mmCIF file of C-alpha atoms in Angstrom:
data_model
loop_
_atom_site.group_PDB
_atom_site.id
_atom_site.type_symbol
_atom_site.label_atom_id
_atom_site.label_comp_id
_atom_site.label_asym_id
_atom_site.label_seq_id
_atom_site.Cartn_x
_atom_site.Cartn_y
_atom_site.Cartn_z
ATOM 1 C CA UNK A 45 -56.129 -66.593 49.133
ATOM 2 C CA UNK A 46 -56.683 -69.917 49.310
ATOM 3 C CA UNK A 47 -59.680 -72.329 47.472
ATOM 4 C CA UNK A 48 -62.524 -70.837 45.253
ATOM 5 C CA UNK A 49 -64.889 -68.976 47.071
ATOM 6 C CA UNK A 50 -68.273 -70.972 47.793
ATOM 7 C CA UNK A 51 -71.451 -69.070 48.690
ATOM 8 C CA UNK A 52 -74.886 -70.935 49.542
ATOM 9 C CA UNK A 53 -77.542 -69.169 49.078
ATOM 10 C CA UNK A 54 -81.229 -68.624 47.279
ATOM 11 C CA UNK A 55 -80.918 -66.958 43.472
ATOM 12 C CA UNK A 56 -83.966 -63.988 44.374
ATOM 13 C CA UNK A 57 -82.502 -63.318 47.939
ATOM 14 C CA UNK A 58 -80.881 -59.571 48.392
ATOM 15 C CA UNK A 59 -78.803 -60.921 50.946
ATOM 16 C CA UNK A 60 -77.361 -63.380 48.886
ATOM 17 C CA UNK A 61 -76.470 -61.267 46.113
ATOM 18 C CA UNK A 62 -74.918 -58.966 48.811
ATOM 19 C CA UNK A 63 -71.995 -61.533 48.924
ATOM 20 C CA UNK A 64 -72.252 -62.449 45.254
ATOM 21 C CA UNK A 65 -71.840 -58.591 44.212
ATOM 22 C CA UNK A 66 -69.104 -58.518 46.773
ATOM 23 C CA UNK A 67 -66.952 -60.888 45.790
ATOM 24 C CA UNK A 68 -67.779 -59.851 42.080
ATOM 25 C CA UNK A 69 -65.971 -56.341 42.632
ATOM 26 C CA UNK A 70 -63.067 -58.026 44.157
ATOM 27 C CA UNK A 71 -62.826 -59.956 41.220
ATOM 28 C CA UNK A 72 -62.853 -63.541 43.256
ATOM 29 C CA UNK A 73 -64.191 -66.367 40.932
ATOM 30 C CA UNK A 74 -67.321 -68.084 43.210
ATOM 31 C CA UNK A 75 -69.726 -70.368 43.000
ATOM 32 C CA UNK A 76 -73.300 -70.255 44.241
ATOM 33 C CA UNK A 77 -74.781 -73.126 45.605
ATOM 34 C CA UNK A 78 -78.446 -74.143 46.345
ATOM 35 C CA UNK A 79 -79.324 -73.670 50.332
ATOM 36 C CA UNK A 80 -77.405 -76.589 52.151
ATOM 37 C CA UNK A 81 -79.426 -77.694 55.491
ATOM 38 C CA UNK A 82 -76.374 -77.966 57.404
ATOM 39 C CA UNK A 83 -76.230 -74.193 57.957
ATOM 40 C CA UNK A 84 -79.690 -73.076 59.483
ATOM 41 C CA UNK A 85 -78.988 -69.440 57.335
ATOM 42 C CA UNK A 86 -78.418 -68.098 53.829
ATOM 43 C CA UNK A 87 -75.909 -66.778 52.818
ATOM 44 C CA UNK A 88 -73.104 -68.863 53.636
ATOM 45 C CA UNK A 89 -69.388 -68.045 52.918
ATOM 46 C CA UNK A 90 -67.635 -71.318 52.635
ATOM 47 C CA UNK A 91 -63.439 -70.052 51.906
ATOM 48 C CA UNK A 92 -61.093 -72.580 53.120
ATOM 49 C CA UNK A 93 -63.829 -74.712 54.600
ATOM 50 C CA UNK A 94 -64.733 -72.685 57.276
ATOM 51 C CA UNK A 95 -68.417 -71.009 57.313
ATOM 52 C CA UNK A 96 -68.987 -67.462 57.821
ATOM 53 C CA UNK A 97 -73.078 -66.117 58.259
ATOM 54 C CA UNK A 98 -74.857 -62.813 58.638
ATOM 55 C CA UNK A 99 -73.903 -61.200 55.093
ATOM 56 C CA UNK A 100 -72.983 -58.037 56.783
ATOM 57 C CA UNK A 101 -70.125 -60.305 58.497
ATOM 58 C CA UNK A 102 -69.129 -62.048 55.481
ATOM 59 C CA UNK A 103 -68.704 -58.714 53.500
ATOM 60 C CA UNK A 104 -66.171 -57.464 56.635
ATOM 61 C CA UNK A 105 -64.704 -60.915 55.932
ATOM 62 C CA UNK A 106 -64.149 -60.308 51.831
ATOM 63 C CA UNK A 107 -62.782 -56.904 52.379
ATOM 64 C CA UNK A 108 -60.052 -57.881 54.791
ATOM 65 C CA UNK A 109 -59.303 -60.877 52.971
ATOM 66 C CA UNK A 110 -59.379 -59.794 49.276
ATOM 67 C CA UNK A 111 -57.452 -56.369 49.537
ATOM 68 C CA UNK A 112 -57.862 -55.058 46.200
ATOM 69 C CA UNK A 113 -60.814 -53.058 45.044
ATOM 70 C CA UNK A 114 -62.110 -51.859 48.745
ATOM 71 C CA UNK A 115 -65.314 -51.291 49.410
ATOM 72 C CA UNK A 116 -65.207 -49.359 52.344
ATOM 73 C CA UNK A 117 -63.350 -46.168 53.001
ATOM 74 C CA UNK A 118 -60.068 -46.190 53.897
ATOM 75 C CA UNK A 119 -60.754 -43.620 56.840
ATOM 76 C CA UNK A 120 -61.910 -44.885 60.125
ATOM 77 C CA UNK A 121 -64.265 -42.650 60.257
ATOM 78 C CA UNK A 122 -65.451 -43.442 56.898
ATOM 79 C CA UNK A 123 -65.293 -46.693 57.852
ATOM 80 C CA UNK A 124 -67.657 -45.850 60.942
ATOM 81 C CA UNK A 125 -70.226 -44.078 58.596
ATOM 82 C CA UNK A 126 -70.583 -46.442 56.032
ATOM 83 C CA UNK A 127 -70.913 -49.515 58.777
ATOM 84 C CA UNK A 128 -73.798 -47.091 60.755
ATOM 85 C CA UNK A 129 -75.480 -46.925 57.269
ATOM 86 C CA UNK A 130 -75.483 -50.752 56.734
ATOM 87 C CA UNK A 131 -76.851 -51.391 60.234
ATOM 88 C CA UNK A 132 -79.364 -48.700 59.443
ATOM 89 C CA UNK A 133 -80.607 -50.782 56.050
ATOM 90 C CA UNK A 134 -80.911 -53.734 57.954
ATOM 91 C CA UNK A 135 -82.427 -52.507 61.350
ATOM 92 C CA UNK A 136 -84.845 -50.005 59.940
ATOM 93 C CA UNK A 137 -85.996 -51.473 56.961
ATOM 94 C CA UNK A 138 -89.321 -53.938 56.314
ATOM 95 C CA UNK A 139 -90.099 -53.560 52.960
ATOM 96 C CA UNK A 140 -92.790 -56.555 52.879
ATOM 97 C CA UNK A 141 -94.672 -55.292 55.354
ATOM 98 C CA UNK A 142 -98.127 -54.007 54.331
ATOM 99 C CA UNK A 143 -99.051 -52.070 57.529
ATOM 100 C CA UNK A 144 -99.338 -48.159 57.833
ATOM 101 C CA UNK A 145 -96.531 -47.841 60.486
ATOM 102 C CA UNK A 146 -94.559 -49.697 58.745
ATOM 103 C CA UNK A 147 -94.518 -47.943 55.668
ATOM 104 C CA UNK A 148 -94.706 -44.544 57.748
ATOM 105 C CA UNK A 149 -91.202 -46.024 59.311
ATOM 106 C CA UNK A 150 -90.109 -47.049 55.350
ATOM 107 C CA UNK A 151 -90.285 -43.726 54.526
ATOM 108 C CA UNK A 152 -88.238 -42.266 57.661
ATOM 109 C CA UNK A 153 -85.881 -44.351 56.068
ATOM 110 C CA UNK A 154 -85.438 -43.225 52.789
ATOM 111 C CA UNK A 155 -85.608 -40.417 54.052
ATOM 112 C CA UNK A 156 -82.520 -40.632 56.160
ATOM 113 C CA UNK A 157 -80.757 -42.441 53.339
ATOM 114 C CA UNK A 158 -81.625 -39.358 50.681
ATOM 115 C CA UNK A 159 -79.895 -37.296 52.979
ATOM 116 C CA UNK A 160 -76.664 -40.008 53.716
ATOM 117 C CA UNK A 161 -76.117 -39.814 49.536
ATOM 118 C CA UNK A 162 -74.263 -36.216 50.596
ATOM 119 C CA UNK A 163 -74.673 -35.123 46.746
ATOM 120 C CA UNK A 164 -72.611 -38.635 45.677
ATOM 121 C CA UNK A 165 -73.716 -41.080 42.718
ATOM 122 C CA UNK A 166 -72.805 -43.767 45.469
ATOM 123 C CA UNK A 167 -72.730 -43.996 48.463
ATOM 124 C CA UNK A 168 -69.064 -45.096 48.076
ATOM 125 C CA UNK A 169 -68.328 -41.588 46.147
ATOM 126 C CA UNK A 170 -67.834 -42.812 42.503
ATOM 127 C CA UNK A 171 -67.563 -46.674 43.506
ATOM 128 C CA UNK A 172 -70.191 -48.739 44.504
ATOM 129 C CA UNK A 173 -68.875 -49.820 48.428
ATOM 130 C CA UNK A 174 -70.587 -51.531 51.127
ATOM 131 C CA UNK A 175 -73.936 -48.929 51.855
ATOM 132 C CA UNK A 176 -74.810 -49.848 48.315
ATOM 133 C CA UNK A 177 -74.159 -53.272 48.123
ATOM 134 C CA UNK A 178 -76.308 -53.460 51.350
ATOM 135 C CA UNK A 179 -79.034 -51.244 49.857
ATOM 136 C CA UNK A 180 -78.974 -53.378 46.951
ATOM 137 C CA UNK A 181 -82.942 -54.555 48.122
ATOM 138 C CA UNK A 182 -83.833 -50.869 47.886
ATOM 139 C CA UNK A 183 -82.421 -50.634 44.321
ATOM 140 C CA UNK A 184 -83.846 -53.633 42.635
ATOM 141 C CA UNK A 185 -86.024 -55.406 45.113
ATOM 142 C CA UNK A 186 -88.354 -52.357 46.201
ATOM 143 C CA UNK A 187 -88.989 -51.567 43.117
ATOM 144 C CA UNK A 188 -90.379 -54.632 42.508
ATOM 145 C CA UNK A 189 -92.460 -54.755 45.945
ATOM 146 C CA UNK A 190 -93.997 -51.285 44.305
ATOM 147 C CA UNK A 191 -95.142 -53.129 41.224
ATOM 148 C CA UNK A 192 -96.755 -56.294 43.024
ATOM 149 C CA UNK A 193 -98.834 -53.956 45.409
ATOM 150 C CA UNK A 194 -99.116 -50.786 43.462
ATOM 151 C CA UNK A 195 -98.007 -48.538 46.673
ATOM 152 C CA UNK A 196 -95.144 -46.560 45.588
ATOM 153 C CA UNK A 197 -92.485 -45.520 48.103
ATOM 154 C CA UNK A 198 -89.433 -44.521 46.710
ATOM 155 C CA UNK A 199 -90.893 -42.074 43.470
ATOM 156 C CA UNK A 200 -88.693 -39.513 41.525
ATOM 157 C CA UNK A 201 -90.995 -36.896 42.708
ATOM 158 C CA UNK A 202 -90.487 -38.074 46.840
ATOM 159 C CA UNK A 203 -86.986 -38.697 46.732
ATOM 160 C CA UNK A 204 -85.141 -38.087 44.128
ATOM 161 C CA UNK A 205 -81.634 -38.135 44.718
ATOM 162 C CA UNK A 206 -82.514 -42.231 46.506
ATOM 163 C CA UNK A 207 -84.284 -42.872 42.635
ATOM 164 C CA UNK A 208 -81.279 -41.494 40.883
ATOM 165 C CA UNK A 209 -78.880 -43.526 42.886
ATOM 166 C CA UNK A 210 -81.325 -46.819 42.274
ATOM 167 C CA UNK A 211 -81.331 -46.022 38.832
ATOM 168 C CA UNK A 212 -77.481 -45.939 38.281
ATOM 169 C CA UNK A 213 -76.863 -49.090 40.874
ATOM 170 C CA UNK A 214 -79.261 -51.250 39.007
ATOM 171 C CA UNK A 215 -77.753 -49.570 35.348
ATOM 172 C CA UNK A 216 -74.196 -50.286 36.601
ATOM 173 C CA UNK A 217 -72.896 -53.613 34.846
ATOM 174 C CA UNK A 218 -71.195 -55.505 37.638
ATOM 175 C CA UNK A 219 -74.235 -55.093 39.641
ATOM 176 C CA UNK A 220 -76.723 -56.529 36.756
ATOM 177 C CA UNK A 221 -74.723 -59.534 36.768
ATOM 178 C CA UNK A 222 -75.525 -60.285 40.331
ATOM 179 C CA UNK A 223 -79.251 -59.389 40.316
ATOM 180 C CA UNK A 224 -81.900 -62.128 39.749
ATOM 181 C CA UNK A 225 -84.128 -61.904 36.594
ATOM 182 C CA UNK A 226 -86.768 -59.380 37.388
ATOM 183 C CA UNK A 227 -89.949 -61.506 36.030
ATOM 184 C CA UNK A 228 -89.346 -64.356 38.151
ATOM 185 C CA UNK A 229 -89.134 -61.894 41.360
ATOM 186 C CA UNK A 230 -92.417 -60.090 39.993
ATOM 187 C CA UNK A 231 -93.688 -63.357 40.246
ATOM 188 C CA UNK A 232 -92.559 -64.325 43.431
ATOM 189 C CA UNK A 233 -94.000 -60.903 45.224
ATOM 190 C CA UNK A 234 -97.259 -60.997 42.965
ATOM 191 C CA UNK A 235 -98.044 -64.435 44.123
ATOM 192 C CA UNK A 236 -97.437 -63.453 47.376
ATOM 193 C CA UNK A 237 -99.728 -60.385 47.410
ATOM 194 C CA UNK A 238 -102.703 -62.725 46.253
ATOM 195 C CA UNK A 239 -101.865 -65.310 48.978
ATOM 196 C CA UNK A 240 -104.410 -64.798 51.888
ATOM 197 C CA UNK A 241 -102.652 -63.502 54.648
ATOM 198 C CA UNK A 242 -102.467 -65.021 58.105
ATOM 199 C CA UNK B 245 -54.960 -40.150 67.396
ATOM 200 C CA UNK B 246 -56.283 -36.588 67.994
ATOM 201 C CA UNK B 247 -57.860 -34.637 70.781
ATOM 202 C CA UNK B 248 -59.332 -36.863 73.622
ATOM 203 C CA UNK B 249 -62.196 -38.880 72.901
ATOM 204 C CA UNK B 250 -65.177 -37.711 74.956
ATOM 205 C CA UNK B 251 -68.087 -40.655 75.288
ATOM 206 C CA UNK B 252 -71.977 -39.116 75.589
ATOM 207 C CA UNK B 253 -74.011 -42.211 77.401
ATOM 208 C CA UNK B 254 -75.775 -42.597 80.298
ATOM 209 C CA UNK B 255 -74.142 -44.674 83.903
ATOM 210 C CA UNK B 256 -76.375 -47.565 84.010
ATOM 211 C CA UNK B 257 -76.202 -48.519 80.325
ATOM 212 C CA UNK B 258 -74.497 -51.325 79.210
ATOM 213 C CA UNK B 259 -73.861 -50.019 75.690
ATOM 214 C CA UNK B 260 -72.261 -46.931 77.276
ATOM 215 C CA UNK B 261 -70.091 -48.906 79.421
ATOM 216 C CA UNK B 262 -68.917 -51.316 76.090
ATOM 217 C CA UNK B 263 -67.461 -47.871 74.909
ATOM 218 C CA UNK B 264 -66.136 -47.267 77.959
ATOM 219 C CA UNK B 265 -64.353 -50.074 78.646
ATOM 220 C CA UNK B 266 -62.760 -50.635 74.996
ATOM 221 C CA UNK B 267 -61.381 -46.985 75.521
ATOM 222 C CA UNK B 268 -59.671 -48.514 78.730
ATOM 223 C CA UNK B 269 -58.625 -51.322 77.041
ATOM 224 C CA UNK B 270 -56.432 -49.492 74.740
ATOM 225 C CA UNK B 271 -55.487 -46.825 77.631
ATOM 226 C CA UNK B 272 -57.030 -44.043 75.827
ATOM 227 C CA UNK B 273 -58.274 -40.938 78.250
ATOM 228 C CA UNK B 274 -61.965 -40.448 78.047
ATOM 229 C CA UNK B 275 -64.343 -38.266 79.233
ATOM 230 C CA UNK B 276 -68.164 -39.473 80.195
ATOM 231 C CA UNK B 277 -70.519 -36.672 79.773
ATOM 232 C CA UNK B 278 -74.022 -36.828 80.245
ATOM 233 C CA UNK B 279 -76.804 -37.380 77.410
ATOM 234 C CA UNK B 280 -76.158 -34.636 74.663
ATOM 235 C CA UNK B 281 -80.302 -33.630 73.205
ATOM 236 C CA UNK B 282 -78.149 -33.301 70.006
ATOM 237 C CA UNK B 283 -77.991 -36.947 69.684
ATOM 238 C CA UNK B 284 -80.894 -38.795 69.723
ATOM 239 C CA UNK B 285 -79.129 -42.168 70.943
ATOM 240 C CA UNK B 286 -76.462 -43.148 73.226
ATOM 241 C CA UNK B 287 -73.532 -44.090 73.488
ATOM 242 C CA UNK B 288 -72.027 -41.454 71.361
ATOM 243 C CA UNK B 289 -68.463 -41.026 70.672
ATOM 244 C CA UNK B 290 -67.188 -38.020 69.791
ATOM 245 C CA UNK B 291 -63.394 -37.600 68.349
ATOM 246 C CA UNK B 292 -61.786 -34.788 66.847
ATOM 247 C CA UNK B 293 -65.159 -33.416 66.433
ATOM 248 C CA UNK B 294 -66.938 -36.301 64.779
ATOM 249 C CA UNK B 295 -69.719 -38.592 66.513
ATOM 250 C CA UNK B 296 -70.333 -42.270 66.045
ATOM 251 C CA UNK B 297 -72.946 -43.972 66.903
ATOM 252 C CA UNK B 298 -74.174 -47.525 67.453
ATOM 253 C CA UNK B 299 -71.851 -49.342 70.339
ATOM 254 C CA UNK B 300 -70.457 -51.818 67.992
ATOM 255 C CA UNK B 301 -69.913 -49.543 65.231
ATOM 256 C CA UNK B 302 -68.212 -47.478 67.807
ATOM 257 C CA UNK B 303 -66.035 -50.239 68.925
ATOM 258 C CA UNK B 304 -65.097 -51.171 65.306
ATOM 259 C CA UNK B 305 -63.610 -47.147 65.393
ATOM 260 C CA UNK B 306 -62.009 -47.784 68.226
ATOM 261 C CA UNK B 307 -59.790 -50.973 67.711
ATOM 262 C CA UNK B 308 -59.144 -49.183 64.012
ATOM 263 C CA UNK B 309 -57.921 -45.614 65.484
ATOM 264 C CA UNK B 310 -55.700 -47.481 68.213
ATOM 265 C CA UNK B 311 -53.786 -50.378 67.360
ATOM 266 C CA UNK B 312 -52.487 -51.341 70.527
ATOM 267 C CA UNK B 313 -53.762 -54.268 72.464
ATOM 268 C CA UNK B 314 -56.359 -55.420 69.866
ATOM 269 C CA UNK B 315 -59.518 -56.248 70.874
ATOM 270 C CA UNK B 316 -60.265 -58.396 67.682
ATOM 271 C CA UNK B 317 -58.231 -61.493 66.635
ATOM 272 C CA UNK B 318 -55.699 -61.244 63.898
ATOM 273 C CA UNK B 319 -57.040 -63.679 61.344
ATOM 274 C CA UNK B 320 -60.024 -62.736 59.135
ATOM 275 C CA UNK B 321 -62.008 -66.056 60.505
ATOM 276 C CA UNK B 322 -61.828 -65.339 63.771
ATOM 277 C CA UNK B 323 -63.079 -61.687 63.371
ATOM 278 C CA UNK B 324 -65.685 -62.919 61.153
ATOM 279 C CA UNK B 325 -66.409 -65.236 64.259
ATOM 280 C CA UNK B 326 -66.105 -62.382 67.174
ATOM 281 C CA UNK B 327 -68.430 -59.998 64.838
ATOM 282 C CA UNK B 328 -70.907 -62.802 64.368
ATOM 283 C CA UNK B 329 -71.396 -63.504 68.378
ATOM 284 C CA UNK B 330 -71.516 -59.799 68.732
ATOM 285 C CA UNK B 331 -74.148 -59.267 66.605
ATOM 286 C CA UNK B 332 -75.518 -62.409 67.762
ATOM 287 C CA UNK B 333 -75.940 -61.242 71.273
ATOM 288 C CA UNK B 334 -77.335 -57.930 69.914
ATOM 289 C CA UNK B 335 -80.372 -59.838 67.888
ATOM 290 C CA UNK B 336 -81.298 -62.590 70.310
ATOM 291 C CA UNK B 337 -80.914 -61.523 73.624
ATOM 292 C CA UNK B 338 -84.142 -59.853 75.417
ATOM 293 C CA UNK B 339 -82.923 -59.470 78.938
ATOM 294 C CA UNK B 340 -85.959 -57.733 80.116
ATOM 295 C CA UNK B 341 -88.838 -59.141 78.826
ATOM 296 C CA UNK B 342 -90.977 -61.013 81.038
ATOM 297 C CA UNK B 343 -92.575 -63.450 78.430
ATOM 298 C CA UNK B 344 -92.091 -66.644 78.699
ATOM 299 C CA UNK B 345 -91.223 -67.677 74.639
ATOM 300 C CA UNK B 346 -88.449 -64.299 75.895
ATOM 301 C CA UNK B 347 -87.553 -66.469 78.500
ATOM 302 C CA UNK B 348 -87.031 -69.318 76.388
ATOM 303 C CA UNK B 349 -85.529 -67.388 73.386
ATOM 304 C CA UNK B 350 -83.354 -65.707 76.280
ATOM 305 C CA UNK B 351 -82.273 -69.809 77.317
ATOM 306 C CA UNK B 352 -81.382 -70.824 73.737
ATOM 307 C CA UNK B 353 -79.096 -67.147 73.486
ATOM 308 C CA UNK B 354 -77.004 -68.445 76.275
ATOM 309 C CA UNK B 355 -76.766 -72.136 75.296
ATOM 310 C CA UNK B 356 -75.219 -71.132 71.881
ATOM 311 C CA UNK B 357 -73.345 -68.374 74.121
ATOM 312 C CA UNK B 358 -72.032 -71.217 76.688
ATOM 313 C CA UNK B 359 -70.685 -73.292 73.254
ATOM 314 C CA UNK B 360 -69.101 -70.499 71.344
ATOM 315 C CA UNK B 361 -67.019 -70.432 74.857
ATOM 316 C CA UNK B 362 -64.694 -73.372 73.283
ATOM 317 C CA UNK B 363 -62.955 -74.228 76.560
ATOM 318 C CA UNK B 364 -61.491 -70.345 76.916
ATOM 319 C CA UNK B 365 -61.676 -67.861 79.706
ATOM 320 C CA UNK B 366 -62.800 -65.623 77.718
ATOM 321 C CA UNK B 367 -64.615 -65.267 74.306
ATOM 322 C CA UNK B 368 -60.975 -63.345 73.514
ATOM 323 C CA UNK B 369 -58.913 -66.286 74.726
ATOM 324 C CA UNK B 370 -56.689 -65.390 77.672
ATOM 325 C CA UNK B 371 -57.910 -61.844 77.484
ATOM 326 C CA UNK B 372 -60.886 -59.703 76.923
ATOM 327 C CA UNK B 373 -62.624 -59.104 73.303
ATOM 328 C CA UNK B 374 -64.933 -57.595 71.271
ATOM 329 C CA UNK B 375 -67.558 -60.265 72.300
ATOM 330 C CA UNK B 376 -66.652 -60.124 76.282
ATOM 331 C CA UNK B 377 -67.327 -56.315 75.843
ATOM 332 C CA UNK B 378 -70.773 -56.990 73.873
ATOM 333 C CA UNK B 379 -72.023 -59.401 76.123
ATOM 334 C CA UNK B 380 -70.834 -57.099 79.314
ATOM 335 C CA UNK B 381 -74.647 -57.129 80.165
ATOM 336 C CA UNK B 382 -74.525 -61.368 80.601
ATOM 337 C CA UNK B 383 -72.364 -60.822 82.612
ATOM 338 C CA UNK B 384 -73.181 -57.892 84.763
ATOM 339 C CA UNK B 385 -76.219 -56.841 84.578
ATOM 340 C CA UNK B 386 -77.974 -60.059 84.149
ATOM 341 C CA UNK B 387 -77.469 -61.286 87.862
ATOM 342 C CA UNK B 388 -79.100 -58.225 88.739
ATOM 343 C CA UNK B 389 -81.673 -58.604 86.776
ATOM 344 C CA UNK B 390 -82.143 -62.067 88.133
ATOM 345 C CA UNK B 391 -82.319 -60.439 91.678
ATOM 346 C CA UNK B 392 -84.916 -57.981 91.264
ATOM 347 C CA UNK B 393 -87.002 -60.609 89.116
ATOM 348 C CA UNK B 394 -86.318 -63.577 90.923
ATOM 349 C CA UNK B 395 -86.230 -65.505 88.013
ATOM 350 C CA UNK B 396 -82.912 -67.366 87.363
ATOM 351 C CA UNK B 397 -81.695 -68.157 83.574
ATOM 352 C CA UNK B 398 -77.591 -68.383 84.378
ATOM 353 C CA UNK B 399 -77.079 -70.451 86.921
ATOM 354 C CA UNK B 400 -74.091 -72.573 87.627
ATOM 355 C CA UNK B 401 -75.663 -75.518 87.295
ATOM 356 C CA UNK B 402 -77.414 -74.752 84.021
ATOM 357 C CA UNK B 403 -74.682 -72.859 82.034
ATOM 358 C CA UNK B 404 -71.594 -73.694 84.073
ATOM 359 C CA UNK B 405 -68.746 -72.239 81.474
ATOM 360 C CA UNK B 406 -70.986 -69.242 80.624
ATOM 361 C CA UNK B 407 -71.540 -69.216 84.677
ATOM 362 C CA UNK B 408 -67.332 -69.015 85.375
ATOM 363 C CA UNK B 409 -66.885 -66.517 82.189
ATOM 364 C CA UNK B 410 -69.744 -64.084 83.965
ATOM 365 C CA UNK B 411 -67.494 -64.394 87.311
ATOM 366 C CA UNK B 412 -63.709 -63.886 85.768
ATOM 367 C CA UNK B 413 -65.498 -61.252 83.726
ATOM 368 C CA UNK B 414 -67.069 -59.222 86.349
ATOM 369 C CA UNK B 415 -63.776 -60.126 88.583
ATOM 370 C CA UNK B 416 -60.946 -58.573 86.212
ATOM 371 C CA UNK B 417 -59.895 -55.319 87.327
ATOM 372 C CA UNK B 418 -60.277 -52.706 84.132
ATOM 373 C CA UNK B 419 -63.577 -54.253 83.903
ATOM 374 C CA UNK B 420 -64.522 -53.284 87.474
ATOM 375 C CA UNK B 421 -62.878 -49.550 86.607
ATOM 376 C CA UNK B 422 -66.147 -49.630 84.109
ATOM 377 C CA UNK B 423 -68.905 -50.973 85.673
ATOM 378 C CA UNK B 424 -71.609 -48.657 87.767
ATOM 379 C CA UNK B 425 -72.570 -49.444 91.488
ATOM 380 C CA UNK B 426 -74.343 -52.735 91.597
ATOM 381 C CA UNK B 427 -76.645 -51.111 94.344
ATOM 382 C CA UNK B 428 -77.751 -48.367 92.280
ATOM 383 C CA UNK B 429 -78.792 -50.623 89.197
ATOM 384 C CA UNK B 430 -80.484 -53.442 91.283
ATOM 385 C CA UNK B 431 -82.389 -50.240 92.699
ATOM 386 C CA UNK B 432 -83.248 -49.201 88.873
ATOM 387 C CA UNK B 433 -84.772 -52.995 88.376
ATOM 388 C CA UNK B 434 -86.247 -53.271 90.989
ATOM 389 C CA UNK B 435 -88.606 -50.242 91.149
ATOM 390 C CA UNK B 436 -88.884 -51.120 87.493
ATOM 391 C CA UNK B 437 -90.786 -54.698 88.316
ATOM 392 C CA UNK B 438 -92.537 -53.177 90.913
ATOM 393 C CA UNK B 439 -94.279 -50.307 88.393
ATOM 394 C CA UNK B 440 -97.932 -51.796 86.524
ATOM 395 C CA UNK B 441 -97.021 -53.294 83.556
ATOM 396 C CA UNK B 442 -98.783 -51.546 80.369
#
């Protein structure tokens, strides 16, 4: 499959470690480099020395070109459901955001995505596939976001099938070895809380 | 590939008529029906029972359940590439806002549109693909737009390749088959410019 895999990117980005975890299930050796100024985006597939953005494009790009391991469903409609879902993460979701409509909205979308889990530990069945590895911000980033601000979204007691499934995504190994280290993101979103806004 | 696929969407929509036309492209029967309250959006497709939703999530299903006369390239880079200026054209372009940083967001959209052109008749090559059908409103509905505004963004002069892909586009025959009466749209616009503002 051609030279090593080369992924620019920031170390506490979620999109990022999207591609990271990706290429980590398929078991393709990578290396991340710091944010090059030539691409205007992060994260960057570089494979064969051709650049591939938008990480929901570059994880299309790993599955068709690593085979083993997929992360989608082998169905077409699967295939359908599990692409509406990602869209959904990334369309729906502001989790920064401190207004009330947006966190009205946040909830909507857990909502929704309580509902998508269909009684599954993943939302790739017993696998993590591509709706987790694009939710990954809602199982280790959010929880985060709760502890700089002290609101809580996403609570056992709310929705508790979504804090299950964050629990066993952040708990599973291959994951952990593609998440940043949590007290340097605290730090990150807690500085950013005491910031004055504009 | 099952029981014919029956496409819920409305005449004058562009993302309807994406559906549409990738159905023709492949040859499959399909049956427009009008806006099902079941579904909160549009386009839907619905085959053998199932309903996607989202136009390019739809037109992922589509090239996947029918093989014949692809719609994407072969090579993993160059769907990476059609997916990216397909979402691309989904995120940047505001046709109908009146603003003028719209306008000029609207100008930059069809610069990097007019490049990602490389020299070919279409964004498919010789024929049409995924990114002709996702930018179907550039090319139709834009000039109407530009009618019942009277504001021009794609001119000849300006955008000259992007200006000849809008006219074979509009021009090739199964595209025609899916395109509604320019009369009736321009009609749409303009009592649309002519209502208050709010």
């Amino acid at each position: 499959m051609g030279e090593e895999a080369k992924v620019f990117g920031t170390w506490a980005s979620p999109f990022s470690r999207r591609v990271e975890l990706a290429l980590r299930l398929k078991g393709v050796p990578s290396l991340l480099l710091k944010y090059n100024p030539v691409y205007k985006k992060v994260p960057v597939l570089l494979h064969n020395g051709k650049p591939i953005t938008e990480s929901l494009v570059i994880l299309e790009y790993i599955e068709e070109t690593w085979k083993n391991n997929p992360i989608w469903p082998e169905d077409p409609y699967g295939k359908a459901m599990a692409r509406f879902w990602a869209k959904f993460i990334d369309d729906k979701w502001s989790p920064e955001s401190e207004r009330e409509k947006a966190m009205e909205e946040a909830c909507e979308c857990l909502k929704a995505l309580e509902s998508a889990l269909n009684g599954n530990k993943f939302y790739g069945g017993h696998t993590i596939g591509l709706v987790d590895i694009a939710a990954n911000f809602i199982g280790f980033w959010l929880s985060i976001v709760q502890e700089a601000t002290g609101r809580e979204l996403l609570s056992a007691h709310k929705f508790p099938l979504l804090f299950n499934w964050s629990h066993d995504f952040v708990n599973c190994g291959i994951v952990q070895e593609c998440l940043p280290p949590k007290d340097k993101v605290l730090a990150i979103f807690k500085a950013r809380v005491a910031a004055p806004s504009n």
